[in-house]
CSV table of C-alpha atoms in Angstrom, one decimal:
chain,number,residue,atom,x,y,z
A,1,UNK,CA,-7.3,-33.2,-0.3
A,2,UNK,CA,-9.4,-31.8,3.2
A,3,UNK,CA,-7.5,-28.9,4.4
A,4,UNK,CA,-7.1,-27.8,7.9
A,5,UNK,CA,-10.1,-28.5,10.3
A,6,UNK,CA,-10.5,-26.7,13.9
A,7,UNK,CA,-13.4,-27.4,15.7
A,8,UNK,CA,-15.4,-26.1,17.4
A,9,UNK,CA,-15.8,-22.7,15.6
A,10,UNK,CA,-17.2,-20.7,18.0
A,11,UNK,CA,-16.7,-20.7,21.8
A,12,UNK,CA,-18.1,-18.7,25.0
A,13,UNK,CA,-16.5,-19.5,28.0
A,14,UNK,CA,-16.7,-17.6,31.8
A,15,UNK,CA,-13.9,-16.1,33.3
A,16,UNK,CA,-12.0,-19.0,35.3
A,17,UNK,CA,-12.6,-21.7,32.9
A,18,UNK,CA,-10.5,-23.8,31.2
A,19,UNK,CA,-11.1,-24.6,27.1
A,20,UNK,CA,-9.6,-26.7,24.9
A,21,UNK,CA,-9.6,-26.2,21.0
A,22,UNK,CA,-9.1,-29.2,18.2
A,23,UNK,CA,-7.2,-28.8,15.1
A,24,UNK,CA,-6.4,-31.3,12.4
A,25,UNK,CA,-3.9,-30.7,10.0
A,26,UNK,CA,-3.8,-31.3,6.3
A,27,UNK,CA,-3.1,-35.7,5.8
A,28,UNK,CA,0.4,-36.2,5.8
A,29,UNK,CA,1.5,-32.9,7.8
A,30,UNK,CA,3.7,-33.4,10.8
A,31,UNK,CA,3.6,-30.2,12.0
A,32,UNK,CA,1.0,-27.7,14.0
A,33,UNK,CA,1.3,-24.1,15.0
A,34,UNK,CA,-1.2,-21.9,17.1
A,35,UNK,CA,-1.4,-18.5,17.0
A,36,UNK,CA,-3.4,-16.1,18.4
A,37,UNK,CA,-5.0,-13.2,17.0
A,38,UNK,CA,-6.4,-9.8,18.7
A,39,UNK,CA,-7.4,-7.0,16.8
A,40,UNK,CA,-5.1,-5.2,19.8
A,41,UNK,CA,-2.2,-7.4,19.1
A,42,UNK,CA,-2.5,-9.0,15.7
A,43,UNK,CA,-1.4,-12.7,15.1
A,44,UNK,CA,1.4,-14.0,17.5
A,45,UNK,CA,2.8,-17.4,17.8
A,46,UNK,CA,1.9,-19.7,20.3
A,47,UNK,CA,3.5,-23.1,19.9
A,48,UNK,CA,4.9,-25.3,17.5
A,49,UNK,CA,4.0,-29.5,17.8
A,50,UNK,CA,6.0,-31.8,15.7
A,51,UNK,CA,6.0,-35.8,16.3
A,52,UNK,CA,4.2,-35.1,19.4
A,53,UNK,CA,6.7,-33.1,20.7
A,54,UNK,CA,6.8,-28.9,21.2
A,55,UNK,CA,9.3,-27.8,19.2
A,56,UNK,CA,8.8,-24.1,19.7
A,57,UNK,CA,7.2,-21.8,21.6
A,58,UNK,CA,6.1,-18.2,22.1
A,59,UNK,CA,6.0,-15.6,25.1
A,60,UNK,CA,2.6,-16.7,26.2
A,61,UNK,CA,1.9,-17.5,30.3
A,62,UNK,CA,1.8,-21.3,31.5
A,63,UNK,CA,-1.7,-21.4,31.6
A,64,UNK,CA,-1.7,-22.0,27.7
A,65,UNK,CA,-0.6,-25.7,26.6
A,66,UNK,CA,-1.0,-27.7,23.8
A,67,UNK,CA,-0.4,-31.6,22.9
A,68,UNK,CA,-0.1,-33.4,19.2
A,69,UNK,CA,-1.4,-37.0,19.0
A,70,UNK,CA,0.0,-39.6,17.3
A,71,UNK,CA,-2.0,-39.4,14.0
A,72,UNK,CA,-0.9,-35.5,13.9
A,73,UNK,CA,-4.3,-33.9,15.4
A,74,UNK,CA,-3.5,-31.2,18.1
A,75,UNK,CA,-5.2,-29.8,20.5
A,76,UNK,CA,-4.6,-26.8,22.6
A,77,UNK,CA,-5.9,-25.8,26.4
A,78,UNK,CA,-6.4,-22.6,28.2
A,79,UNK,CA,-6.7,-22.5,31.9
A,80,UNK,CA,-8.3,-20.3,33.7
A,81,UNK,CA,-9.4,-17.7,31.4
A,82,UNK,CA,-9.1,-14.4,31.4
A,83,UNK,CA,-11.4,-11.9,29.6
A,84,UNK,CA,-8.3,-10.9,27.4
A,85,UNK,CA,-8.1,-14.2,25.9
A,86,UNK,CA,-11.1,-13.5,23.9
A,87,UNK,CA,-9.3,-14.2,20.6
A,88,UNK,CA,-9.5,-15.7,17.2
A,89,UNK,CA,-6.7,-18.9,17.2
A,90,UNK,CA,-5.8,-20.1,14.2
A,91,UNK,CA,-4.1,-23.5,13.5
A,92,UNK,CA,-1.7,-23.8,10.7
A,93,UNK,CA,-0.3,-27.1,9.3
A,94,UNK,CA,2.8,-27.8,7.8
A,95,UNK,CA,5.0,-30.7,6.7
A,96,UNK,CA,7.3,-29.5,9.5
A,97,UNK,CA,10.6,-30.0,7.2
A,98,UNK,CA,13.0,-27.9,6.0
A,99,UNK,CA,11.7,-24.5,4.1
A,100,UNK,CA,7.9,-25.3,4.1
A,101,UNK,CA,4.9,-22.7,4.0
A,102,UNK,CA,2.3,-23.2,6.4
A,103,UNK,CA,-1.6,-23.5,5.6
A,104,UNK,CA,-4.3,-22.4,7.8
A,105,UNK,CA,-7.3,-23.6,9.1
A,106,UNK,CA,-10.8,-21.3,9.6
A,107,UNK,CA,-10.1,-20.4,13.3
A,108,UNK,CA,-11.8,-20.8,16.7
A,109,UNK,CA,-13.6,-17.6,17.6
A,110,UNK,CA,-13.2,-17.9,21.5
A,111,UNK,CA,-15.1,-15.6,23.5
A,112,UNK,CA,-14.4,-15.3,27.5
A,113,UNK,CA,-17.5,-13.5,29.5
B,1,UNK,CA,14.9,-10.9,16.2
B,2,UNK,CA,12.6,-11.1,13.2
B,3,UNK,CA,9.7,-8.2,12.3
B,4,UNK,CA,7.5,-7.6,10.1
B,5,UNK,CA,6.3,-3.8,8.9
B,6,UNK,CA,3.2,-2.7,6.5
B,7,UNK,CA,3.5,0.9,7.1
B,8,UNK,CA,0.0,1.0,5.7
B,9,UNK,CA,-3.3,0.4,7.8
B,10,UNK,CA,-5.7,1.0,5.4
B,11,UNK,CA,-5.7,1.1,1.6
B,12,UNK,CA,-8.5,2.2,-1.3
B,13,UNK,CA,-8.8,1.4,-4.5
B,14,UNK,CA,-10.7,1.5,-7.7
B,15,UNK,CA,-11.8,-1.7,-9.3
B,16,UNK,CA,-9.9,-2.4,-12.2
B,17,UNK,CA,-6.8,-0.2,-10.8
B,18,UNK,CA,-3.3,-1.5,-9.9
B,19,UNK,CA,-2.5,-2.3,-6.5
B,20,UNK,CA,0.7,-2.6,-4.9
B,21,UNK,CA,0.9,-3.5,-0.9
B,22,UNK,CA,4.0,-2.7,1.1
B,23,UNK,CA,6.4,-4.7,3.6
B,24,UNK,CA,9.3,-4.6,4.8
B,25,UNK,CA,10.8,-7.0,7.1
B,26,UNK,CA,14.0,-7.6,9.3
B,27,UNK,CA,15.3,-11.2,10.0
B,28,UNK,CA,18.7,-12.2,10.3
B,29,UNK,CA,19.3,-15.1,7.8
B,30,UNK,CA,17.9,-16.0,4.7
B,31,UNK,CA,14.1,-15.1,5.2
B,32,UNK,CA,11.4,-17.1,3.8
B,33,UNK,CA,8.5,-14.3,2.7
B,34,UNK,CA,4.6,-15.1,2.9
B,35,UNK,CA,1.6,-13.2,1.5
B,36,UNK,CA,-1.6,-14.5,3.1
B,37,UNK,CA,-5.0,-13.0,2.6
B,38,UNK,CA,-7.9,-13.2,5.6
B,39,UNK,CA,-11.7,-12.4,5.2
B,40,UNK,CA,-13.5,-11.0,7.6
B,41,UNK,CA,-13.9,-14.1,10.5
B,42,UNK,CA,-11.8,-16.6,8.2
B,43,UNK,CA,-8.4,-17.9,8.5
B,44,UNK,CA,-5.5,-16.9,6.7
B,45,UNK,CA,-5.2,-18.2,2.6
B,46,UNK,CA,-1.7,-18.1,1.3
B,47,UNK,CA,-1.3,-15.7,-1.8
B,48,UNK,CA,2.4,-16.6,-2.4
B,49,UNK,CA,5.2,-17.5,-0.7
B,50,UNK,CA,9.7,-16.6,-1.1
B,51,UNK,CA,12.3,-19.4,-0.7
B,52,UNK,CA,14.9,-18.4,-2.7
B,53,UNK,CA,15.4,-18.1,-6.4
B,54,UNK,CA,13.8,-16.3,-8.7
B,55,UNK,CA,12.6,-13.3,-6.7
B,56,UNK,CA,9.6,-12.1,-8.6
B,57,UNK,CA,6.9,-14.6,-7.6
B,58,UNK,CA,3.8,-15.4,-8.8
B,59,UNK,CA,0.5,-16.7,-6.8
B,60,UNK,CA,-3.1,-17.5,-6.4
B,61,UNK,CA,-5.8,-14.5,-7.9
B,62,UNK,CA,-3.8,-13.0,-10.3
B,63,UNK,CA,-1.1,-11.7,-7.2
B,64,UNK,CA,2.6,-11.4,-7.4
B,65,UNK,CA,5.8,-10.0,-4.9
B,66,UNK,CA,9.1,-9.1,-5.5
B,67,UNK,CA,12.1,-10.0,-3.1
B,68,UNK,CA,14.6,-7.3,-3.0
B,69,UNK,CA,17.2,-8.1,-0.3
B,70,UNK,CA,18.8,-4.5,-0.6
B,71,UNK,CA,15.2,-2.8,0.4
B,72,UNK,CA,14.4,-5.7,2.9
B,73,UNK,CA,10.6,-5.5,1.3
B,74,UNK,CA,8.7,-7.7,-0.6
B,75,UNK,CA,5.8,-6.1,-1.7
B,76,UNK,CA,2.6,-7.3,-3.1
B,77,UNK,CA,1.3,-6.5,-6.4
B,78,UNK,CA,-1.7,-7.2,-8.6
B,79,UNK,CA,-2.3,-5.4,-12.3
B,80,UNK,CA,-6.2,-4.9,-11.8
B,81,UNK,CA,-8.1,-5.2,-8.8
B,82,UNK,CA,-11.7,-6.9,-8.7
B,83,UNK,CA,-14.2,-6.4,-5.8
B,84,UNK,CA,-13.3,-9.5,-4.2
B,85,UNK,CA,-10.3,-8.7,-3.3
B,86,UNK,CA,-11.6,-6.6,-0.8
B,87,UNK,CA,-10.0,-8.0,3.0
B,88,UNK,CA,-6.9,-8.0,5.0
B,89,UNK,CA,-3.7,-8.8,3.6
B,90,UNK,CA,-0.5,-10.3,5.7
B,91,UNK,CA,2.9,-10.3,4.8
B,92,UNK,CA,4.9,-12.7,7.2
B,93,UNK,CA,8.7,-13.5,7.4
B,94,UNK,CA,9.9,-17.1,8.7
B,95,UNK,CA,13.2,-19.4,8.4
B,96,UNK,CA,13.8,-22.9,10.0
B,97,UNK,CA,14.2,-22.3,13.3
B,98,UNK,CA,18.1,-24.1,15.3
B,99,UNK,CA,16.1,-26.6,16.6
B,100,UNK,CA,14.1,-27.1,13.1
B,101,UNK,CA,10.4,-26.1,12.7
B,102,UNK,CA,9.0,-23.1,11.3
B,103,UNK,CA,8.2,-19.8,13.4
B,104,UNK,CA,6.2,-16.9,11.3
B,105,UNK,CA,6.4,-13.2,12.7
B,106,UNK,CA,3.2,-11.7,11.0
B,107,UNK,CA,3.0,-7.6,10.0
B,108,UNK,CA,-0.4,-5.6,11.5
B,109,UNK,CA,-2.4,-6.2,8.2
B,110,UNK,CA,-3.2,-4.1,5.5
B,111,UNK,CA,-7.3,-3.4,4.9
B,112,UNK,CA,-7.6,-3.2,1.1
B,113,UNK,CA,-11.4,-1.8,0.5
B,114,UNK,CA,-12.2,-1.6,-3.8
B,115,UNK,CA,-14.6,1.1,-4.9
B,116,UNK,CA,-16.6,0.1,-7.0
């Protein structure tokens, strides 16, 4: 069974520009969480897609959004970046359902210059 | 609101010694209680995870917690360490959300270096 895929794995991007990241979760998982991590702030929650839908969300700015397709992929976009979203994002996949633990991909290493 | 605590940054061991990493947590329902391990630029492997039940657990690599609702901890243990176990280790606390869907609140990591 293919685990959790996030492309691409690395990233450099210029102040101002906008990125999106790719993650697909595990066949048969509904559900897909973002978080960031920062060696000044550890891992923090993001968002939450379930059936397409954001089902929860964390205390980040508007400029970060995500979406979930219909065959479970997600992406998620940054706009205008700011040197302080250099950061490792992780996706983690879930069968979104009840008490369920949540399996992680490899992360996108996103660098902002 | 839910936290997570591993009161310690860094850890050393011996290869071949016990090991046992702390965490405490505060959430106000019945938590669910994750172990995850990360190598350096990886993403996070799950060691072992708390729903309810039998509250000495058993995971991956030889690793096992125990839920003890009066201490709010649930501490990771492991009999004998090998080299490999050498990276950062995550305790996380999480429950089903009102709306449904899960939520983890992650701890600041534990660095667990083995001597060899």
């Amino acid at each position: 069974k293919a685990g959790v895929t996030q492309t691409p794995r690395y990233l450099i991007k210029t102040r101002g520009q906008q990125v999106t990241l790719s993650c697909s979760p595990i066949s048969g998982h509904r559900s897909v969480s973002w978080y960031q991590q920062t060696p000044g702030q550890g891992l923090q929650f993001l968002f939450e897609y379930f059936s397409e839908t954001q089902r929860n969300k964390g205390n980040f700015p508007g400029r970060f959004s995500g979406r979930q397709f219909s065959n479970s992929r997600s992406e998620m976009n940054v706009s205008t970046l700011e040197l302080g979203d250099s950061a490792l994002y992780l996706c983690a996949s879930s069968s979104g359902t009840g008490a369920t633990e949540a399996f992680f991909g490899q992360g996108t290493r996103l660098t902002v210059v | 609101a839910q936290s997570v605590t591993q009161p310690d940054i860094h850890i050393t061991v011996s290869e071949g010694a016990s090991l046992e990493l702390r965490c405490n947590y505060s959430y106000g329902a019945t938590p669910y209680l994750f172990w995850y391990v990360q190598s350096p630029g990886q993403g996070l492997q799950l060691l072992l995870k708390y729903f309810s039940g039998d509250t000495l657990v058993q995971g991956i690599k030889g690793f096992e917690a125990e839920f003890k609702r009066s201490q709010s901890s649930f501490n990771l243990r492991k009999p004998s360490v090998h080299w490999s176990d050498a990276a950062e280790y995550f305790c996380a606390v999480g429950g089903v959300l009102t709306g449904g869907g899960n939520k983890l609140t992650f701890g600041t990591g534990t660095q667990l270096k083995v001597e060899l």
